[in-house]
């Protein structure tokens, strides 16, 4: 992005130090974490030398790997289900006006605003009442629910940017509903769908509160595992795991962002 | 004219229900013939696009029938109608090349790839864009996109081509070119064109017949000449070209009817069809170029007026003439060398209205 010097914002006194402070506040802790993950010392906060040994310790930790695998299973499953549901919802919502459209739209995105702890407790109670066994499945169900709005928004934005006459043109040129979807809607929509899926994936992978509440024995996810480790003390191992998760997150969010910029 | 291709019978279309219902079309009937350039003309909201969309299958009629060559279309979805559309926004598929856009309809009809490719080449040649087949639509100018949209819609050789204000996004010069281009394509392909526009000049220049629409109804259907020279409604006369309207009472005066203007002057309606409007207040219309001006006192049966303004347009001169407090006329006189008497502002003038040019109009 190009900074426009003529932008009146830049003539505002103190904007530059404010911006520097803001970004430092945001990113300094993460940079510190990254640096310390290469600390050779057993005590995470005392720097004694550069080493990558904590990364090998992490990758050799079976408990850690098992929770990472759980996280991946959960993230993949809930992403797939949530993305399909969100695509259908977006297509239904974009199709036309109906009674209560505003209400449905609000309900679709409401999970973004409800405090996570409320959702977590409500979901836990609900699972207990209907007798769902707490474990991977219960987490997948809960994650699917809060992933839907994240997947829905970029897909809906894509659909809204699409000329509705394109589908009419496809129908006009002898394509039935399914052919029009396959040949026109889907190819134009896929960047939105993929972008939504990436966001869902990362939101699910990073989730702690809901996973913590609705999980059970054997369904420990990576964030929960890290939380468990931290109670014993902050070690360079925790830093290394966090750094790895950070990299995965950055990669996915960047891909999501780049894909969403695809224009014809 | 040959046989009927599209036939609409008492078609109505209502959007919404109850007191908020909008009657986009109100009991419209029309026959469109084989190989005809048929235009639906009217201001926005007159129902012309709705009628087009009903023919295309994008909307369902609330009442009435639309038939293609005698077969009722009402329940057929757009993809089962041998009718193609050129959309106002062109609606070219942005992720496909120009050639893929053109072959899309052919593929959907299961035409073999080589045949479809051959057809695409013909179509590109028809719209004179042969070298653009491998481009993306976004790499084309508005006029080129327009022609690709035409090629795409013509490729499956539809029985009817619908055109929804396709020229409205083009600038004036390009629009004039495309008018000629459209007419040429229609003649060369022999396909019936149903064209929607709010531009009366466009309609007059291209159409075989025009349906003038207002508020969900067709007021008049006829050739451009019919519509211009013998309008039936005040709205038609007003919407297409310039017109003078004289309002007064029609009375029988001896052997023929006369229209008495508010100021007391009479317009003779001898040899004018007054229909059932005798002894009623009525409006007559006459085109400015059909009025004949004479120096005051030289013509007996004429109206007397005073020149209020003179506007010189090069090819012709327009005179604004006051007849009485409530009546004014516009006269357009061609500027031919020495053949016309020039009148100045403030002059008295006699104006004669040829019987053949007077129309008694429905308000």
Short mmCIF file of C-alpha atoms in Angstrom, two decimals, chain A residues 163 165-177 179-180 183-185 187-188 264, chain B residues 53 58 78-79 81 83-85 87 89 91-95 104-105 107-109 152 156:
data_model
loop_
_atom_site.label_atom_id
_atom_site.label_comp_id
_atom_site.label_asym_id
_atom_site.label_seq_id
_atom_site.Cartn_x
_atom_site.Cartn_y
_atom_site.Cartn_z
CA UNK A 163 -23.87 -9.50 -11.61
CA UNK A 165 -27.59 -11.28 -14.87
CA UNK A 166 -24.70 -13.78 -15.22
CA UNK A 167 -26.87 -16.60 -13.89
CA UNK A 168 -29.77 -15.43 -16.01
CA UNK A 169 -27.44 -15.37 -19.01
CA UNK A 170 -26.36 -18.95 -18.28
CA UNK A 171 -30.00 -20.06 -17.96
CA UNK A 172 -30.79 -18.14 -21.13
CA UNK A 173 -28.03 -20.08 -22.91
CA UNK A 174 -29.65 -23.43 -22.08
CA UNK A 175 -27.82 -24.17 -18.82
CA UNK A 176 -30.10 -25.65 -16.17
CA UNK A 177 -29.71 -24.67 -12.51
CA UNK A 179 -25.02 -26.51 -14.98
CA UNK A 180 -25.21 -22.79 -14.26
CA UNK A 183 -19.98 -23.58 -14.92
CA UNK A 184 -20.62 -20.02 -13.75
CA UNK A 185 -21.47 -19.51 -10.08
CA UNK A 187 -15.89 -20.79 -10.68
CA UNK A 188 -16.65 -17.17 -9.83
CA UNK A 264 -11.61 -11.26 -13.22
CA UNK B 53 -38.37 -10.82 -19.19
CA UNK B 58 -37.07 -14.78 -16.22
CA UNK B 78 -35.47 -19.93 -19.72
CA UNK B 79 -33.11 -22.81 -20.56
CA UNK B 81 -36.90 -21.70 -24.57
CA UNK B 83 -34.98 -17.59 -27.20
CA UNK B 84 -31.75 -15.78 -26.34
CA UNK B 85 -31.14 -12.47 -24.65
CA UNK B 87 -28.56 -8.19 -21.38
CA UNK B 89 -25.06 -5.23 -18.58
CA UNK B 91 -23.44 -10.31 -18.61
CA UNK B 92 -20.39 -11.80 -20.35
CA UNK B 93 -18.89 -14.57 -18.22
CA UNK B 94 -15.74 -12.90 -16.84
CA UNK B 95 -13.81 -16.13 -16.22
CA UNK B 104 -21.31 -21.76 -23.94
CA UNK B 105 -24.86 -21.95 -25.28
CA UNK B 107 -22.12 -26.73 -25.44
CA UNK B 108 -25.20 -26.65 -23.24
CA UNK B 109 -27.17 -27.87 -26.25
CA UNK B 152 -23.06 -15.21 -27.90
CA UNK B 156 -27.42 -20.95 -30.90
#
